[in-house]
Amino acid sequence: DIQMTQSPSSLSASVGDRVTITCRASQGIRNDLAWYQQKPGKAPKRLIYAASSLQSGVPSRFSGSGSGTEFTLTISSLQPEDFATYYCLQHNTYRTFGQGTKVEIK
Amino acid sequence: EVQLVESGGGLVKPGGSLRLSCAASGFTFSNAWMSWVRQAPGKGLEWVARIKSKTDGGTTDYAAPVRGRFTISRDDSKNTLYLQMNSLKTEDTAVYYCATEYYGMDVWGQGTTVTVSS
């Protein structure tokens, strides 16, 4: 099975900060990767698909990059509504989520 | 508007069974690949099972922890996805979400809670 290693598991940041979250796949997954945001008590919301394509309606401060085994989600300027938990998902072989990154207010 | 509504969750004893349903609307359900994803209390997301559309073969795949105990199925005439869960264990306690599949999970339902406890 493909393992997804997501880092960091949590981070503290201030409004306006640039934030980067990384996912590493245990084997190559081309660009079969998506990023999700989840707020407490709510279903996840997709932000990025195909590693770097922005989901319709998602602010442009969110961006994704990478291919193969290394992927990055970047929030260019953190906003108050962005404090949440973020997950990556590989869908190349079966499906595997990363462990999650909780973004907290500094 | 694309909408997914899960139902069927509840409290069940270890070793028991439960069937979850996911009613779909706002899109052509018969063309969609669908997945179930769960989230144990205070934990991360875990993919459970996926079913392809019948035109793509209707094949199913399962995560290792549920293989042989859970069965994903669909009734395209009713626009409904199912998850039959047998031999339930306490570690199956979670919120269960259904989701459409398009470049990963796209649209998600609101979730239904399953609690396995004696």
PDB file of C-alpha atoms in Angstrom:
ATOM      1  CA  ASP A   1       0.000   0.000   0.000  1.00  0.00           C
ATOM      2  CA  ILE A   2       1.116   3.575  -0.632  1.00  0.00           C
ATOM      3  CA  GLN A   3       1.907   5.519   2.540  1.00  0.00           C
ATOM      4  CA  MET A   4       1.534   9.291   2.725  1.00  0.00           C
ATOM      5  CA  THR A   5       3.772  11.142   5.187  1.00  0.00           C
ATOM      6  CA  GLN A   6       2.451  14.618   5.915  1.00  0.00           C
ATOM      7  CA  SER A   7       4.408  17.276   7.785  1.00  0.00           C
ATOM      8  CA  PRO A   8       4.276  19.081  10.052  1.00  0.00           C
ATOM      9  CA  SER A   9       1.508  17.537  12.164  1.00  0.00           C
ATOM     10  CA  SER A  10       0.717  20.992  13.533  1.00  0.00           C
ATOM     11  CA  LEU A  11       1.913  24.552  13.199  1.00  0.00           C
ATOM     12  CA  SER A  12       1.235  27.923  14.754  1.00  0.00           C
ATOM     13  CA  ALA A  13       1.074  30.917  12.454  1.00  0.00           C
ATOM     14  CA  SER A  14      -0.172  34.493  12.360  1.00  0.00           C
ATOM     15  CA  VAL A  15      -2.593  36.151   9.979  1.00  0.00           C
ATOM     16  CA  GLY A  16      -0.658  37.166   6.894  1.00  0.00           C
ATOM     17  CA  ASP A  17       2.001  34.453   7.238  1.00  0.00           C
ATOM     18  CA  ARG A  18       3.024  32.194   4.381  1.00  0.00           C
ATOM     19  CA  VAL A  19       2.355  28.558   5.297  1.00  0.00           C
ATOM     20  CA  THR A  20       3.709  25.426   3.620  1.00  0.00           C
ATOM     21  CA  ILE A  21       2.572  21.841   4.225  1.00  0.00           C
ATOM     22  CA  THR A  22       4.315  18.841   2.657  1.00  0.00           C
ATOM     23  CA  CYS A  23       3.231  15.322   1.732  1.00  0.00           C
ATOM     24  CA  ARG A  24       5.611  12.575   0.686  1.00  0.00           C
ATOM     25  CA  ALA A  25       4.392   9.402  -1.008  1.00  0.00           C
ATOM     26  CA  SER A  26       6.147   6.083  -0.392  1.00  0.00           C
ATOM     27  CA  GLN A  27       6.196   5.508  -4.157  1.00  0.00           C
ATOM     28  CA  GLY A  28       5.509   7.586  -7.242  1.00  0.00           C
ATOM     29  CA  ILE A  29       1.901   8.661  -7.706  1.00  0.00           C
ATOM     30  CA  ARG A  30       2.294  10.958 -10.746  1.00  0.00           C
ATOM     31  CA  ASN A  31       0.056  13.942  -9.909  1.00  0.00           C
ATOM     32  CA  ASP A  32      -2.786  11.875  -8.389  1.00  0.00           C
ATOM     33  CA  LEU A  33      -2.962  14.032  -5.269  1.00  0.00           C
ATOM     34  CA  ALA A  34      -5.579  16.312  -3.712  1.00  0.00           C
ATOM     35  CA  TRP A  35      -5.595  18.651  -0.718  1.00  0.00           C
ATOM     36  CA  TYR A  36      -8.500  19.141   1.705  1.00  0.00           C
ATOM     37  CA  GLN A  37      -9.410  21.577   4.447  1.00  0.00           C
ATOM     38  CA  GLN A  38     -11.525  20.436   7.387  1.00  0.00           C
ATOM     39  CA  LYS A  39     -13.025  22.542  10.149  1.00  0.00           C
ATOM     40  CA  PRO A  40     -14.358  21.006  13.398  1.00  0.00           C
ATOM     41  CA  GLY A  41     -17.647  19.164  12.974  1.00  0.00           C
ATOM     42  CA  LYS A  42     -17.694  19.692   9.214  1.00  0.00           C
ATOM     43  CA  ALA A  43     -17.025  17.518   6.176  1.00  0.00           C
ATOM     44  CA  PRO A  44     -13.719  18.053   4.378  1.00  0.00           C
ATOM     45  CA  LYS A  45     -13.604  20.535   1.513  1.00  0.00           C
ATOM     46  CA  ARG A  46     -11.331  20.004  -1.484  1.00  0.00           C
ATOM     47  CA  LEU A  47      -8.910  22.837  -2.217  1.00  0.00           C
ATOM     48  CA  ILE A  48      -6.572  21.390  -4.845  1.00  0.00           C
ATOM     49  CA  TYR A  49      -6.839  18.442  -7.249  1.00  0.00           C
ATOM     50  CA  ALA A  50      -4.368  16.918  -9.694  1.00  0.00           C
ATOM     51  CA  ALA A  51      -1.616  18.249  -7.399  1.00  0.00           C
ATOM     52  CA  SER A  52      -1.814  21.849  -8.610  1.00  0.00           C
ATOM     53  CA  SER A  53      -5.305  22.628  -9.953  1.00  0.00           C
ATOM     54  CA  LEU A  54      -7.329  25.024  -7.820  1.00  0.00           C
ATOM     55  CA  GLN A  55     -10.863  23.868  -6.997  1.00  0.00           C
ATOM     56  CA  SER A  56     -13.524  26.251  -8.268  1.00  0.00           C
ATOM     57  CA  GLY A  57     -14.447  28.830  -5.644  1.00  0.00           C
ATOM     58  CA  VAL A  58     -11.283  28.386  -3.586  1.00  0.00           C
ATOM     59  CA  PRO A  59      -9.261  31.576  -2.987  1.00  0.00           C
ATOM     60  CA  SER A  60      -6.116  31.984  -5.059  1.00  0.00           C
ATOM     61  CA  ARG A  61      -3.943  32.264  -1.924  1.00  0.00           C
ATOM     62  CA  PHE A  62      -4.069  28.450  -1.896  1.00  0.00           C
ATOM     63  CA  SER A  63      -1.724  26.682  -4.300  1.00  0.00           C
ATOM     64  CA  GLY A  64      -0.341  23.193  -4.780  1.00  0.00           C
ATOM     65  CA  SER A  65       2.775  21.855  -6.420  1.00  0.00           C
ATOM     66  CA  GLY A  66       4.715  18.661  -6.911  1.00  0.00           C
ATOM     67  CA  SER A  67       4.687  15.406  -8.811  1.00  0.00           C
ATOM     68  CA  GLY A  68       5.897  11.880  -8.223  1.00  0.00           C
ATOM     69  CA  THR A  69       6.573  11.605  -4.491  1.00  0.00           C
ATOM     70  CA  GLU A  70       6.848  15.163  -3.140  1.00  0.00           C
ATOM     71  CA  PHE A  71       3.928  17.560  -2.880  1.00  0.00           C
ATOM     72  CA  THR A  72       3.337  20.926  -1.268  1.00  0.00           C
ATOM     73  CA  LEU A  73       0.312  22.977  -0.258  1.00  0.00           C
ATOM     74  CA  THR A  74       1.046  26.679   0.185  1.00  0.00           C
ATOM     75  CA  ILE A  75      -1.150  29.356   1.699  1.00  0.00           C
ATOM     76  CA  SER A  76       0.432  32.615   0.560  1.00  0.00           C
ATOM     77  CA  SER A  77      -1.142  34.879   3.180  1.00  0.00           C
ATOM     78  CA  LEU A  78      -2.965  33.148   6.011  1.00  0.00           C
ATOM     79  CA  GLN A  79      -6.453  34.489   6.740  1.00  0.00           C
ATOM     80  CA  PRO A  80      -8.534  34.008   9.914  1.00  0.00           C
ATOM     81  CA  GLU A  81     -10.857  31.556   8.139  1.00  0.00           C
ATOM     82  CA  ASP A  82      -7.889  29.347   7.171  1.00  0.00           C
ATOM     83  CA  PHE A  83      -7.291  28.047  10.682  1.00  0.00           C
ATOM     84  CA  ALA A  84      -8.271  24.408  10.216  1.00  0.00           C
ATOM     85  CA  THR A  85      -6.824  20.940   9.625  1.00  0.00           C
ATOM     86  CA  TYR A  86      -5.432  20.092   6.191  1.00  0.00           C
ATOM     87  CA  TYR A  87      -5.076  16.639   4.614  1.00  0.00           C
ATOM     88  CA  CYS A  88      -3.478  15.317   1.463  1.00  0.00           C
ATOM     89  CA  LEU A  89      -4.972  12.340  -0.398  1.00  0.00           C
ATOM     90  CA  GLN A  90      -3.340  10.077  -2.953  1.00  0.00           C
ATOM     91  CA  HIS A  91      -5.712   8.344  -5.371  1.00  0.00           C
ATOM     92  CA  ASN A  92      -3.197   6.621  -7.636  1.00  0.00           C
ATOM     93  CA  THR A  93      -3.476   3.178  -6.047  1.00  0.00           C
ATOM     94  CA  TYR A  94      -6.412   2.679  -3.713  1.00  0.00           C
ATOM     95  CA  ARG A  95      -6.628   5.863  -1.644  1.00  0.00           C
ATOM     96  CA  THR A  96      -4.536   7.058   1.295  1.00  0.00           C
ATOM     97  CA  PHE A  97      -4.829  10.228   3.351  1.00  0.00           C
ATOM     98  CA  GLY A  98      -1.953  11.950   5.062  1.00  0.00           C
ATOM     99  CA  GLN A  99      -2.097  12.201   8.848  1.00  0.00           C
ATOM    100  CA  GLY A 100      -3.245  15.828   8.771  1.00  0.00           C
ATOM    101  CA  THR A 101      -1.777  19.223   9.671  1.00  0.00           C
ATOM    102  CA  LYS A 102      -3.541  21.382  12.229  1.00  0.00           C
ATOM    103  CA  VAL A 103      -2.992  25.084  11.559  1.00  0.00           C
ATOM    104  CA  GLU A 104      -3.454  27.086  14.751  1.00  0.00           C
ATOM    105  CA  ILE A 105      -3.395  30.757  15.626  1.00  0.00           C
ATOM    106  CA  LYS A 106      -0.073  32.008  16.982  1.00  0.00           C
TER     107      LYS A 106
ATOM    108  CA  GLU B   1     -27.012  21.479  -6.653  1.00  0.00           C
ATOM    109  CA  VAL B   2     -24.988  18.342  -6.021  1.00  0.00           C
ATOM    110  CA  GLN B   3     -26.039  16.823  -2.707  1.00  0.00           C
ATOM    111  CA  LEU B   4     -25.179  13.686  -0.750  1.00  0.00           C
ATOM    112  CA  VAL B   5     -27.133  12.713   2.370  1.00  0.00           C
ATOM    113  CA  GLU B   6     -25.971   9.813   4.551  1.00  0.00           C
ATOM    114  CA  SER B   7     -28.208   7.877   6.914  1.00  0.00           C
ATOM    115  CA  GLY B   8     -28.295   4.640   8.850  1.00  0.00           C
ATOM    116  CA  GLY B   9     -25.767   5.355  11.571  1.00  0.00           C
ATOM    117  CA  GLY B  10     -26.365   4.458  15.186  1.00  0.00           C
ATOM    118  CA  LEU B  11     -25.254   2.440  18.187  1.00  0.00           C
ATOM    119  CA  VAL B  12     -24.445  -1.235  17.620  1.00  0.00           C
ATOM    120  CA  LYS B  13     -22.782  -3.910  19.742  1.00  0.00           C
ATOM    121  CA  PRO B  14     -19.442  -5.457  18.779  1.00  0.00           C
ATOM    122  CA  GLY B  15     -20.021  -8.247  16.293  1.00  0.00           C
ATOM    123  CA  GLY B  16     -23.193  -6.611  15.015  1.00  0.00           C
ATOM    124  CA  SER B  17     -24.154  -5.265  11.600  1.00  0.00           C
ATOM    125  CA  LEU B  18     -25.313  -1.973  10.174  1.00  0.00           C
ATOM    126  CA  ARG B  19     -26.119  -0.683   6.682  1.00  0.00           C
ATOM    127  CA  LEU B  20     -25.391   2.902   5.761  1.00  0.00           C
ATOM    128  CA  SER B  21     -27.102   4.687   2.869  1.00  0.00           C
ATOM    129  CA  CYS B  22     -26.090   7.735   0.863  1.00  0.00           C
ATOM    130  CA  ALA B  23     -28.817   9.430  -1.193  1.00  0.00           C
ATOM    131  CA  ALA B  24     -27.460  11.383  -4.145  1.00  0.00           C
ATOM    132  CA  SER B  25     -29.050  14.209  -6.114  1.00  0.00           C
ATOM    133  CA  GLY B  26     -28.097  16.979  -8.520  1.00  0.00           C
ATOM    134  CA  PHE B  27     -25.874  14.880 -10.790  1.00  0.00           C
ATOM    135  CA  THR B  28     -25.940  11.714 -12.900  1.00  0.00           C
ATOM    136  CA  PHE B  29     -25.321   9.195 -10.132  1.00  0.00           C
ATOM    137  CA  SER B  30     -25.006   6.217 -12.483  1.00  0.00           C
ATOM    138  CA  ASN B  31     -21.917   7.779 -14.096  1.00  0.00           C
ATOM    139  CA  ALA B  32     -20.185   8.525 -10.799  1.00  0.00           C
ATOM    140  CA  TRP B  33     -17.506   6.620  -8.940  1.00  0.00           C
ATOM    141  CA  MET B  34     -18.239   6.798  -5.219  1.00  0.00           C
ATOM    142  CA  SER B  35     -16.309   6.293  -1.992  1.00  0.00           C
ATOM    143  CA  TRP B  36     -16.877   5.944   1.736  1.00  0.00           C
ATOM    144  CA  VAL B  37     -14.457   7.688   4.091  1.00  0.00           C
ATOM    145  CA  ARG B  38     -14.522   7.568   7.892  1.00  0.00           C
ATOM    146  CA  GLN B  39     -13.115   9.594  10.751  1.00  0.00           C
ATOM    147  CA  ALA B  40     -12.757   8.160  14.248  1.00  0.00           C
ATOM    148  CA  PRO B  41     -13.266  10.611  17.131  1.00  0.00           C
ATOM    149  CA  GLY B  42     -10.339  13.031  17.294  1.00  0.00           C
ATOM    150  CA  LYS B  43      -8.507  11.234  14.476  1.00  0.00           C
ATOM    151  CA  GLY B  44      -7.728  11.805  10.817  1.00  0.00           C
ATOM    152  CA  LEU B  45      -9.526  10.765   7.652  1.00  0.00           C
ATOM    153  CA  GLU B  46      -9.441   7.124   6.544  1.00  0.00           C
ATOM    154  CA  TRP B  47     -10.604   5.887   3.158  1.00  0.00           C
ATOM    155  CA  VAL B  48     -12.881   2.827   3.509  1.00  0.00           C
ATOM    156  CA  ALA B  49     -14.134   1.666   0.103  1.00  0.00           C
ATOM    157  CA  ARG B  50     -14.709   2.712  -3.506  1.00  0.00           C
ATOM    158  CA  ILE B  51     -17.063   1.556  -6.244  1.00  0.00           C
ATOM    159  CA  LYS B  52     -16.759   2.404  -9.906  1.00  0.00           C
ATOM    160  CA  SER B  53     -19.676   3.180 -12.186  1.00  0.00           C
ATOM    161  CA  LYS B  54     -21.253   0.202 -13.944  1.00  0.00           C
ATOM    162  CA  THR B  55     -20.043   1.499 -17.293  1.00  0.00           C
ATOM    163  CA  ASP B  56     -16.505   1.351 -15.883  1.00  0.00           C
ATOM    164  CA  GLY B  57     -17.036  -2.169 -14.604  1.00  0.00           C
ATOM    165  CA  GLY B  58     -18.651  -1.534 -11.234  1.00  0.00           C
ATOM    166  CA  THR B  59     -15.594  -2.915  -9.456  1.00  0.00           C
ATOM    167  CA  THR B  60     -14.970  -2.363  -5.769  1.00  0.00           C
ATOM    168  CA  ASP B  61     -11.898  -1.811  -3.602  1.00  0.00           C
ATOM    169  CA  TYR B  62     -11.518  -1.803   0.168  1.00  0.00           C
ATOM    170  CA  ALA B  63      -9.060  -0.606   2.770  1.00  0.00           C
ATOM    171  CA  ALA B  64      -7.281  -3.459   4.564  1.00  0.00           C
ATOM    172  CA  PRO B  65      -8.978  -2.918   7.980  1.00  0.00           C
ATOM    173  CA  VAL B  66     -12.478  -3.490   6.532  1.00  0.00           C
ATOM    174  CA  ARG B  67     -11.788  -5.985   3.714  1.00  0.00           C
ATOM    175  CA  GLY B  68     -13.969  -9.076   4.151  1.00  0.00           C
ATOM    176  CA  ARG B  69     -16.309  -7.345   6.652  1.00  0.00           C
ATOM    177  CA  PHE B  70     -17.694  -4.360   4.712  1.00  0.00           C
ATOM    178  CA  THR B  71     -19.424  -4.333   1.313  1.00  0.00           C
ATOM    179  CA  ILE B  72     -19.961  -1.243  -0.819  1.00  0.00           C
ATOM    180  CA  SER B  73     -22.782  -1.353  -3.363  1.00  0.00           C
ATOM    181  CA  ARG B  74     -25.008   0.935  -5.382  1.00  0.00           C
ATOM    182  CA  ASP B  75     -28.557   1.094  -6.699  1.00  0.00           C
ATOM    183  CA  ASP B  76     -28.496   3.426  -9.679  1.00  0.00           C
ATOM    184  CA  SER B  77     -32.302   3.230 -10.027  1.00  0.00           C
ATOM    185  CA  LYS B  78     -32.563   4.804  -6.556  1.00  0.00           C
ATOM    186  CA  ASN B  79     -29.508   7.094  -6.818  1.00  0.00           C
ATOM    187  CA  THR B  80     -28.261   5.508  -3.620  1.00  0.00           C
ATOM    188  CA  LEU B  81     -24.921   4.221  -2.373  1.00  0.00           C
ATOM    189  CA  TYR B  82     -24.688   1.668   0.434  1.00  0.00           C
ATOM    190  CA  LEU B  83     -22.140   0.366   2.909  1.00  0.00           C
ATOM    191  CA  GLN B  84     -22.997  -2.939   4.557  1.00  0.00           C
ATOM    192  CA  MET B  85     -20.913  -3.323   7.688  1.00  0.00           C
ATOM    193  CA  ASN B  86     -20.685  -6.741   9.363  1.00  0.00           C
ATOM    194  CA  SER B  87     -18.655  -8.101  12.282  1.00  0.00           C
ATOM    195  CA  LEU B  88     -18.294  -4.579  13.634  1.00  0.00           C
ATOM    196  CA  LYS B  89     -15.475  -3.785  16.030  1.00  0.00           C
ATOM    197  CA  THR B  90     -15.083  -0.969  18.529  1.00  0.00           C
ATOM    198  CA  GLU B  91     -12.406   0.522  16.267  1.00  0.00           C
ATOM    199  CA  ASP B  92     -15.041   0.994  13.544  1.00  0.00           C
ATOM    200  CA  THR B  93     -16.570   3.789  15.653  1.00  0.00           C
ATOM    201  CA  ALA B  94     -16.439   6.885  13.453  1.00  0.00           C
ATOM    202  CA  VAL B  95     -18.282   9.425  11.383  1.00  0.00           C
ATOM    203  CA  TYR B  96     -18.821   7.881   7.949  1.00  0.00           C
ATOM    204  CA  TYR B  97     -18.893  10.136   4.892  1.00  0.00           C
ATOM    205  CA  CYS B  98     -19.847   9.280   1.336  1.00  0.00           C
ATOM    206  CA  ALA B  99     -18.186  11.239  -1.461  1.00  0.00           C
ATOM    207  CA  THR B 100     -18.171  11.461  -5.218  1.00  0.00           C
ATOM    208  CA  GLU B 101     -14.920  10.465  -6.890  1.00  0.00           C
ATOM    209  CA  TYR B 102     -13.354  12.742  -9.487  1.00  0.00           C
ATOM    210  CA  TYR B 103      -9.617  13.364  -9.157  1.00  0.00           C
ATOM    211  CA  GLY B 104      -9.978  12.132  -5.590  1.00  0.00           C
ATOM    212  CA  MET B 105     -13.009  12.813  -3.393  1.00  0.00           C
ATOM    213  CA  ASP B 106     -14.905  15.808  -4.749  1.00  0.00           C
ATOM    214  CA  VAL B 107     -18.316  16.384  -3.136  1.00  0.00           C
ATOM    215  CA  TRP B 108     -18.884  15.082   0.391  1.00  0.00           C
ATOM    216  CA  GLY B 109     -22.003  14.379   2.450  1.00  0.00           C
ATOM    217  CA  GLN B 110     -22.436  15.666   6.004  1.00  0.00           C
ATOM    218  CA  GLY B 111     -21.642  12.280   7.562  1.00  0.00           C
ATOM    219  CA  THR B 112     -23.436   9.746   9.737  1.00  0.00           C
ATOM    220  CA  THR B 113     -22.136   8.548  13.101  1.00  0.00           C
ATOM    221  CA  VAL B 114     -21.544   4.887  13.874  1.00  0.00           C
ATOM    222  CA  THR B 115     -20.800   3.886  17.465  1.00  0.00           C
ATOM    223  CA  VAL B 116     -19.740   0.310  18.227  1.00  0.00           C
ATOM    224  CA  SER B 117     -19.958  -0.325  21.945  1.00  0.00           C
ATOM    225  CA  SER B 118     -21.275  -2.899  24.370  1.00  0.00           C
TER     226      SER B 118
END
